PDB file of C-alpha atoms in Angstrom:
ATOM      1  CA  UNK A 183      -6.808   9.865 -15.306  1.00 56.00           C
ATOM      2  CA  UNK A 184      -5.973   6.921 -13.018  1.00 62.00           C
ATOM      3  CA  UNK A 185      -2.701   5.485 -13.040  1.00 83.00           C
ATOM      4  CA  UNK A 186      -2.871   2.057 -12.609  1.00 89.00           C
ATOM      5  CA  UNK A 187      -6.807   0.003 -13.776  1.00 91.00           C
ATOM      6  CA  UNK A 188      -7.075  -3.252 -12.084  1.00 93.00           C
ATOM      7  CA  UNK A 189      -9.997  -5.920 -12.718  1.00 95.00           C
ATOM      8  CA  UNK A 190     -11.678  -7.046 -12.119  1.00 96.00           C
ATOM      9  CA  UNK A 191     -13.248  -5.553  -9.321  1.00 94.00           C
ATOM     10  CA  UNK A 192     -14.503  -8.278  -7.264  1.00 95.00           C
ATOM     11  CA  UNK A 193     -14.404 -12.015  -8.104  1.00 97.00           C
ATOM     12  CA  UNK A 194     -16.267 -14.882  -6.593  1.00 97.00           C
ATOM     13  CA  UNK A 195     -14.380 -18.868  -7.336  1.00 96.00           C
ATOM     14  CA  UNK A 196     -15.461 -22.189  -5.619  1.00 97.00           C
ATOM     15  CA  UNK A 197     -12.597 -23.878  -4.030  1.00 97.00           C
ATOM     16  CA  UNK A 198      -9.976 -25.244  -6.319  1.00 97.00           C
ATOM     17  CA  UNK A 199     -10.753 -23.023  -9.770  1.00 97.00           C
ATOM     18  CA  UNK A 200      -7.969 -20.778 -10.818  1.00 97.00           C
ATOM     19  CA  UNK A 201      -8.011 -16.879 -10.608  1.00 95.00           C
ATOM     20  CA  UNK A 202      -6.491 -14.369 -12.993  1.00 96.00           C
ATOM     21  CA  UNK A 203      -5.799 -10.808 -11.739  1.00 97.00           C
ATOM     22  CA  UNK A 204      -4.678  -7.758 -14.026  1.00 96.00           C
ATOM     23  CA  UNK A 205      -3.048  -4.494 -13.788  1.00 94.00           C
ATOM     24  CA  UNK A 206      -2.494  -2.090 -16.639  1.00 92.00           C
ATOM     25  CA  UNK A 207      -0.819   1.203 -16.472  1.00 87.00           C
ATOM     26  CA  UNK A 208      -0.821   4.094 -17.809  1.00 81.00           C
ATOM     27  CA  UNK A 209       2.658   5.224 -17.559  1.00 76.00           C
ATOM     28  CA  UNK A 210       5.898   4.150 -17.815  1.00 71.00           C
ATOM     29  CA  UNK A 211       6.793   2.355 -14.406  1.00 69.00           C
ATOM     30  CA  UNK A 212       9.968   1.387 -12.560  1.00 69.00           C
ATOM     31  CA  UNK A 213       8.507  -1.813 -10.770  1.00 80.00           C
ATOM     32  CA  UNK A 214       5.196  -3.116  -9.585  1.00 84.00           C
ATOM     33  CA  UNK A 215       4.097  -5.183  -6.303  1.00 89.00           C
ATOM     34  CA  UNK A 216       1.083  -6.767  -5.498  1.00 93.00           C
ATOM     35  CA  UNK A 217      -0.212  -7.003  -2.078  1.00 94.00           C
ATOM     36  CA  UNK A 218      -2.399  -8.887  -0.154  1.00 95.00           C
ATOM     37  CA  UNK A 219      -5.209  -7.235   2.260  1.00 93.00           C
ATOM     38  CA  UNK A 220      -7.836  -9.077   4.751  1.00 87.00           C
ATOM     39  CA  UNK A 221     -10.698  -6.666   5.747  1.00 81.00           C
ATOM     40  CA  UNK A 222      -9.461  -4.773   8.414  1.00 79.00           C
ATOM     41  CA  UNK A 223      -5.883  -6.023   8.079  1.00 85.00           C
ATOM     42  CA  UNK A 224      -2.285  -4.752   7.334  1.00 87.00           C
ATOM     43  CA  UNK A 225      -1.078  -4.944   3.364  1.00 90.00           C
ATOM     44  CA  UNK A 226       0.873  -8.005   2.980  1.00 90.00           C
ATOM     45  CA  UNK A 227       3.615  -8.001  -0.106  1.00 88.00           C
ATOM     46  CA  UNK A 228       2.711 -11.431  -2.203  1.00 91.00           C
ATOM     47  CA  UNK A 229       5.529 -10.061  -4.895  1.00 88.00           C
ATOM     48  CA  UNK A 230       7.892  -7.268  -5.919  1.00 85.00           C
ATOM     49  CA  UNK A 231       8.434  -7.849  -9.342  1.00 80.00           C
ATOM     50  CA  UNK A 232      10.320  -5.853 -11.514  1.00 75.00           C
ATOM     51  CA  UNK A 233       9.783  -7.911 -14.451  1.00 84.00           C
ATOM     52  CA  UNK A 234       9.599 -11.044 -15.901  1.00 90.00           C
ATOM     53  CA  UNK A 235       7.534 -13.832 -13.738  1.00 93.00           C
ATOM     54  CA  UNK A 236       7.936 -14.777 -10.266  1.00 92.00           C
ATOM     55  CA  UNK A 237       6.336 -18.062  -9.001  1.00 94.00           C
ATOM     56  CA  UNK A 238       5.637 -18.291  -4.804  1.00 92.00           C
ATOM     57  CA  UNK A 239       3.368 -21.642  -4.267  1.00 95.00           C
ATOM     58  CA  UNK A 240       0.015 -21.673  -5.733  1.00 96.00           C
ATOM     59  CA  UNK A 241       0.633 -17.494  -6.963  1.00 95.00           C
ATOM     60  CA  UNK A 242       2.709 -16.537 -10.388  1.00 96.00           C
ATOM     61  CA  UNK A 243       3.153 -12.945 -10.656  1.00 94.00           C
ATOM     62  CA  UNK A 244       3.837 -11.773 -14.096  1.00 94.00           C
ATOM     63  CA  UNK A 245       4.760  -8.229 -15.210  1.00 91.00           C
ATOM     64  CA  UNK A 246       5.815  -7.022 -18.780  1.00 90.00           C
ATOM     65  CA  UNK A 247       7.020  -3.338 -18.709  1.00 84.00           C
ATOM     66  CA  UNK A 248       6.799  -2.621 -22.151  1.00 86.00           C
ATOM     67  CA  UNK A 249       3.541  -3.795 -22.516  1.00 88.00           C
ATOM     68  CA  UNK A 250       2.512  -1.992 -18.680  1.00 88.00           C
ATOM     69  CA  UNK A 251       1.003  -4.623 -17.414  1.00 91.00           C
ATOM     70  CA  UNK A 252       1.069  -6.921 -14.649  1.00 93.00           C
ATOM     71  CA  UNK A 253      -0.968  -9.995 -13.315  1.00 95.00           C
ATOM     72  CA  UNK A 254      -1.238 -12.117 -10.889  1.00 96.00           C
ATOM     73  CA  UNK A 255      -2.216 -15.451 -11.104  1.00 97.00           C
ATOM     74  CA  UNK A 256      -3.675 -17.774  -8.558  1.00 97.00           C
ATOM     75  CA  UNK A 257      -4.088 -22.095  -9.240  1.00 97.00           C
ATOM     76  CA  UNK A 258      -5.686 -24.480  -7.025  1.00 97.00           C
ATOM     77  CA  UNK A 259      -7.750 -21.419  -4.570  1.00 97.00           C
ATOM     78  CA  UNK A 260      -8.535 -21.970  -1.470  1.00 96.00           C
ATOM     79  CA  UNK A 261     -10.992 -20.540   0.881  1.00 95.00           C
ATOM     80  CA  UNK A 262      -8.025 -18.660   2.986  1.00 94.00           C
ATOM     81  CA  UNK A 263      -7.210 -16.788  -0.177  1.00 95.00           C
ATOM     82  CA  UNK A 264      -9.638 -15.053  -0.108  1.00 95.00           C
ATOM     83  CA  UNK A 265      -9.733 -10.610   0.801  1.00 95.00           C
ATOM     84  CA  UNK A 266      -8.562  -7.763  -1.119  1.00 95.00           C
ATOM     85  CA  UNK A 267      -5.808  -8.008  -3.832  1.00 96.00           C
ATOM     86  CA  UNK A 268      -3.777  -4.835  -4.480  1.00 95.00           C
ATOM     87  CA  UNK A 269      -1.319  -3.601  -6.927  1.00 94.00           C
ATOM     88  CA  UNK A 270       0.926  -0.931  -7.117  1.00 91.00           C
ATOM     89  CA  UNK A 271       3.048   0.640  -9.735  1.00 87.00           C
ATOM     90  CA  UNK A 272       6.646   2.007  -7.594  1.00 80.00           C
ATOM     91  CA  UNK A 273       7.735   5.427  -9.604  1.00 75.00           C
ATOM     92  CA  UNK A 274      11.853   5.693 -10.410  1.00 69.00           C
ATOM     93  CA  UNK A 275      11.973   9.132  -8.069  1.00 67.00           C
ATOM     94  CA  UNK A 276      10.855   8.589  -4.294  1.00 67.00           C
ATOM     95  CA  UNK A 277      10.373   4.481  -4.798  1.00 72.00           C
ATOM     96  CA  UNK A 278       6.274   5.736  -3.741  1.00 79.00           C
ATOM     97  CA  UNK A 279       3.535   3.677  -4.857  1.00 86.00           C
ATOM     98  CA  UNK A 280       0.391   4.322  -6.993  1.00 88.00           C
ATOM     99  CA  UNK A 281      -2.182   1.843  -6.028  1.00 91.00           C
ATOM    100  CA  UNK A 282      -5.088   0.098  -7.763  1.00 91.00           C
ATOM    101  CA  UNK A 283      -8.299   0.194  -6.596  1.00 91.00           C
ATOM    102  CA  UNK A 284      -7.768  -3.584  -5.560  1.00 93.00           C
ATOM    103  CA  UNK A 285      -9.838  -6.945  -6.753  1.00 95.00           C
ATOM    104  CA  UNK A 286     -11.917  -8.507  -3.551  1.00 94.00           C
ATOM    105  CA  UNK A 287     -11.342 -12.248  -3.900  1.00 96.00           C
ATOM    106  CA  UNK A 288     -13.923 -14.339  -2.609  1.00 96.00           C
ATOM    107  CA  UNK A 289     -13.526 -18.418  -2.876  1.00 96.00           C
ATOM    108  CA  UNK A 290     -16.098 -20.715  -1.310  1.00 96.00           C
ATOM    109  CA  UNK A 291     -16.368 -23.887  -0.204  1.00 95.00           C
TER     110      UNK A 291
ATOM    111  CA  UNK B 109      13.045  -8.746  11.757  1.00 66.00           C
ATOM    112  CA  UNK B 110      11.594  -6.537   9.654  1.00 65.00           C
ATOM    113  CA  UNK B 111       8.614  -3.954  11.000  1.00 91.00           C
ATOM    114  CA  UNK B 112       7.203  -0.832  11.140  1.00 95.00           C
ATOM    115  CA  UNK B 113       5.045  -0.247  14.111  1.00 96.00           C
ATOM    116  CA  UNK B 114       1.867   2.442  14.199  1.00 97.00           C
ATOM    117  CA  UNK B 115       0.355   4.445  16.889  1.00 97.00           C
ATOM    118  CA  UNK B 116      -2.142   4.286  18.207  1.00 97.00           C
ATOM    119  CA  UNK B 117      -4.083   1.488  16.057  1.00 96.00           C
ATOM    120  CA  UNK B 118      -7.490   2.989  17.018  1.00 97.00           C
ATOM    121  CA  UNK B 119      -7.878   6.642  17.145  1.00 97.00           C
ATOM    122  CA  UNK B 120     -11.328   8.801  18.532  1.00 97.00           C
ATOM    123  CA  UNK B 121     -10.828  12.886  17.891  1.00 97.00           C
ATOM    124  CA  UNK B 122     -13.508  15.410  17.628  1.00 97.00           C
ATOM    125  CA  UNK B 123     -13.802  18.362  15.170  1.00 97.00           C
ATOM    126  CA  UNK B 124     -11.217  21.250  15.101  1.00 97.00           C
ATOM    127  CA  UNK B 125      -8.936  18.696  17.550  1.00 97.00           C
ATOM    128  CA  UNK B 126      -4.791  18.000  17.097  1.00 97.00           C
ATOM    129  CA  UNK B 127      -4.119  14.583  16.411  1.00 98.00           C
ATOM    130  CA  UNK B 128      -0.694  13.013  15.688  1.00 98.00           C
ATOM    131  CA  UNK B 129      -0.288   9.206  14.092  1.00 98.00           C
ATOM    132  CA  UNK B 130       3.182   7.617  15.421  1.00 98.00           C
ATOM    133  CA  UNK B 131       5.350   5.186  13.127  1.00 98.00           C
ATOM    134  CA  UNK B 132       8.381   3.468  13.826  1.00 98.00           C
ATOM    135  CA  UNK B 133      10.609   1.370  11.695  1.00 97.00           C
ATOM    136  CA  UNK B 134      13.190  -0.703  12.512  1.00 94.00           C
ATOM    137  CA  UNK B 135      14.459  -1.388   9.148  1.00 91.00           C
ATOM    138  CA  UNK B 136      17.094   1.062   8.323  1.00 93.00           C
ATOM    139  CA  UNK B 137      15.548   2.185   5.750  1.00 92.00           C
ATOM    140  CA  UNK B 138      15.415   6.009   4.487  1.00 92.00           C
ATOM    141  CA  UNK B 139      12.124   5.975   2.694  1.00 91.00           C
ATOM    142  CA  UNK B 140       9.096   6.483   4.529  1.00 94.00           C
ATOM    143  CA  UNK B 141       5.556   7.088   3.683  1.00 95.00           C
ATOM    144  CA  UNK B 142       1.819   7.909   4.933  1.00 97.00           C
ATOM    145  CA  UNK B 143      -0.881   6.565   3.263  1.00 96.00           C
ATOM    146  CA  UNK B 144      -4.813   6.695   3.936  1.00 96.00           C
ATOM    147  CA  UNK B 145      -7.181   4.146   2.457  1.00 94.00           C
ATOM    148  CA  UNK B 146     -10.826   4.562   2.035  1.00 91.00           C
ATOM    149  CA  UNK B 147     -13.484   2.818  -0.036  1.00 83.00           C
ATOM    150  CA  UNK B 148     -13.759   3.804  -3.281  1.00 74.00           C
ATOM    151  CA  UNK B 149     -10.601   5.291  -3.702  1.00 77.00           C
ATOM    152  CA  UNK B 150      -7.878   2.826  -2.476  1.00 82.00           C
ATOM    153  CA  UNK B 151      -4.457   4.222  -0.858  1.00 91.00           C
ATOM    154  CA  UNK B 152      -3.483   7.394  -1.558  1.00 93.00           C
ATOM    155  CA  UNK B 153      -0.294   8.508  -0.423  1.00 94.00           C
ATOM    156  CA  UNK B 154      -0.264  11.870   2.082  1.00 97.00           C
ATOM    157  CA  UNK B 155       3.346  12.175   2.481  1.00 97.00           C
ATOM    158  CA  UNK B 156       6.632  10.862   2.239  1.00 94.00           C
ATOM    159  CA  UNK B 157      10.333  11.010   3.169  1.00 94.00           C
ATOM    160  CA  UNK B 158      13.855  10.771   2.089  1.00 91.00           C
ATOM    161  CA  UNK B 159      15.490  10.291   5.365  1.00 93.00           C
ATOM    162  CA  UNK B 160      15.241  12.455   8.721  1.00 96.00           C
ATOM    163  CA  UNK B 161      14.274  16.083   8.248  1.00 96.00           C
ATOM    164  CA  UNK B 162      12.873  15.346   4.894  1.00 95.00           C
ATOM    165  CA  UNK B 163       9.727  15.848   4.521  1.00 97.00           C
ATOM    166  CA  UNK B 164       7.370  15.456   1.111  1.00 95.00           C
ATOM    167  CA  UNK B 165       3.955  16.139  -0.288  1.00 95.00           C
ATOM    168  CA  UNK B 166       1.853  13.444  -1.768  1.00 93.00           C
ATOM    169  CA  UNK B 167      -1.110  13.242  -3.945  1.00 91.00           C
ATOM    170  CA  UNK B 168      -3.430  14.932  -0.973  1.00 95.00           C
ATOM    171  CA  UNK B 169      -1.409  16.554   1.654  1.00 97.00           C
ATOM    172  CA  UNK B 170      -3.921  18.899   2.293  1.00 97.00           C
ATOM    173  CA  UNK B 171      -4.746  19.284   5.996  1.00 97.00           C
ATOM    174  CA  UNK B 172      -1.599  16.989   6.717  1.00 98.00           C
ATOM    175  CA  UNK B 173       1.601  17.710   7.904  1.00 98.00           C
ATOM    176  CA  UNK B 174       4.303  15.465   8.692  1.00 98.00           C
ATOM    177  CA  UNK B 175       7.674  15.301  10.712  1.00 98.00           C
ATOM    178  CA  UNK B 176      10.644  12.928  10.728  1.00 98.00           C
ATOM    179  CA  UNK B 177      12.430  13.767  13.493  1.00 97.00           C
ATOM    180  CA  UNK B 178      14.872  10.552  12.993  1.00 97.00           C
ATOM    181  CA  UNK B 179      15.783   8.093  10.410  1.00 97.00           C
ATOM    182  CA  UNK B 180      13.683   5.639  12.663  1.00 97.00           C
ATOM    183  CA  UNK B 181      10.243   7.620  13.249  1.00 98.00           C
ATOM    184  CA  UNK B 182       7.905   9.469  11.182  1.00 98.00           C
ATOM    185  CA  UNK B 183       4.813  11.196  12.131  1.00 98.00           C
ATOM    186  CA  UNK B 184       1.542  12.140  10.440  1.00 98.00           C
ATOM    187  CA  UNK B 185      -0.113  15.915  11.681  1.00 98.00           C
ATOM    188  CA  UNK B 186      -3.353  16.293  11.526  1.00 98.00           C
ATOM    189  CA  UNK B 187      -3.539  20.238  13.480  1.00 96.00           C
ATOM    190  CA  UNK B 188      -6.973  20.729  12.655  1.00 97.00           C
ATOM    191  CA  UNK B 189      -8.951  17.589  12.375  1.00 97.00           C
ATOM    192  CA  UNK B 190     -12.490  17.493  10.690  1.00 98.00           C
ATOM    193  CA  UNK B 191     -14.344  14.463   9.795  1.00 97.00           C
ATOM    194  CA  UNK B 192     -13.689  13.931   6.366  1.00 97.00           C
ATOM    195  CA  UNK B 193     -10.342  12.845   7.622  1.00 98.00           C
ATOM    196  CA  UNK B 194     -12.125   9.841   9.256  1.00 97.00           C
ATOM    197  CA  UNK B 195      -9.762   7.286   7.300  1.00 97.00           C
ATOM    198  CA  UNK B 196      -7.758   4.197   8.241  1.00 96.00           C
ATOM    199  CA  UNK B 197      -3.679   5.368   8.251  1.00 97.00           C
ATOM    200  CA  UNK B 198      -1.105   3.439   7.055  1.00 96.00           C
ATOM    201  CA  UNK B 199       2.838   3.749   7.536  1.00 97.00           C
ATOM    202  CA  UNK B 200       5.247   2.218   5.229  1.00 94.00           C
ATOM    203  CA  UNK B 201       9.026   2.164   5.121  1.00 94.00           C
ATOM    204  CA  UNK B 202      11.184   1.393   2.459  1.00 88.00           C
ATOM    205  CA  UNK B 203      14.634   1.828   0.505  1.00 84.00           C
ATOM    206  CA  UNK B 204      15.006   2.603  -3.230  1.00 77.00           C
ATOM    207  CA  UNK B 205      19.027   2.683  -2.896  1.00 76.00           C
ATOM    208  CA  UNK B 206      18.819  -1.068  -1.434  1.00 77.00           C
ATOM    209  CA  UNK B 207      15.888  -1.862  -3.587  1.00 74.00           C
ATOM    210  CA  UNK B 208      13.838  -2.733  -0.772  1.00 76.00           C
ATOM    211  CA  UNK B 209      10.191  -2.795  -1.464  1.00 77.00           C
ATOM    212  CA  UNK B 210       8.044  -0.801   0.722  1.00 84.00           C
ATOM    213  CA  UNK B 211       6.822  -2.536   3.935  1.00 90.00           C
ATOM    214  CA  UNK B 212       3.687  -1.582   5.957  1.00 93.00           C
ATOM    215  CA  UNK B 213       2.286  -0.756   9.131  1.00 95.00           C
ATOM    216  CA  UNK B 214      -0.692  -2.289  10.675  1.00 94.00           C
ATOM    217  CA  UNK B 215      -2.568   0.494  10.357  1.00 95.00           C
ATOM    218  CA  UNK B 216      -4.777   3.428  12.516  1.00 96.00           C
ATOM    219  CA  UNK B 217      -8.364   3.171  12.511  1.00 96.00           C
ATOM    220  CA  UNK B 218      -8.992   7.457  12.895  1.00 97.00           C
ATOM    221  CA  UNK B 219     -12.095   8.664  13.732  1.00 97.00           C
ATOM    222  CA  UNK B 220     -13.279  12.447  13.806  1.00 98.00           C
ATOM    223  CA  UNK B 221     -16.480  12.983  15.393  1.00 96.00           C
TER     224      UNK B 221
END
């Protein structure tokens, strides 16, 4: 079965409500990142977070290992957040990543 | 700064043809990767790599092979192409010794006609 279930799949916000992105695993896990993704573009790291929280700006990143789960969490949105949210569980042995399916963020104005 | 560079970003190759995806990275790093992302089913990795002449399958390596001739460049085979490997490529480099998160490529835009 898959790896790593994110949701939700697509989300639609007006400008200025607050987003909440998950990520659940379904095995043990050595770290997680979450990326960001416009359509057609490269895969931009928002966070590498082992554990704990991690606050950049208007994005808090949260993962609890024991729990395998992760989530990303985004106040205030604005219509250049929008595109495709990924995360990615990063195994002990080669440091590869497993990848979500992604959430596609859309915030209007 | 930081980068790993892909070649060529846009790709046209018909059925049956070689093709051969270029990355360079200019971190140091010894961990490098090939991934290809379609809809409906994310990125899957292809292959990977320790360091240079290290070479590793992924989750679908099938009709794939890959070569790092250096600790700086690692390239993704395709000997035979058909067109279910019409995909969009991406190259990432990272280091698990450093703890350096993977970074990525800009990515190739393949098509196999």
């Amino acid at each position: 079965g898959q790896q790593v279930q994110q949701s939700p799949t697509s989300l639609v916000l007006q400008e200025g409500e607050n987003a909440e992105l998950q990520c659940n695993f379904s095995t043990s896990l050595n770290s997680m990142q979450w990326f960001y993704q416009r359509p057609g573009g490269s895969l931009i790291s928002v966070f590498y977070n082992p554990s704990g929280t991690k606050q950049s700006g208007r994005l808090t990143s949260t993962t609890v290992i024991k729990e395998r789960r992760s989530s990303l969490h985004i106040s205030s949105s604005q219509i250049t957040d929008s595109g495709t949210y990924l995360c990615a569980m990063v195994s002990s042995g080669s440091w590869q990543l497993i990848f979500g399916s992604g959430t596609q963020l859309t915030v209007m104005p | 700064e930081a980068a790993v560079t892909q070649s060529p970003r846009n790709k046209v190759a018909v059925t049956g043809g070689k093709v051969t995806l270029s990355c360079n990275q200019t971190n140091n790093h010894n961990n490098m990767y090939w991934y290809r992302q379609d809809t409906g089913h994310g990125l899957r990795l292809i292959h990977y790599s320790y360091g240079a002449g290290s070479t590793e399958k992924g989750d679908i390596p099938d009709g794939y092979k890959a070569s790092r001739p250096s600790q700086e460049n690692f390239s993704l085979i395709l000997e035979l192409a058909t067109p279910s490997q019409t995909s969009v490529y991406f190259c990432a480099s990272g280091d698990r010794d450093r703890g350096q998160a993977p970074l990525f490529g800009e990515g190739t835009r393949l098509s196999v006609l």
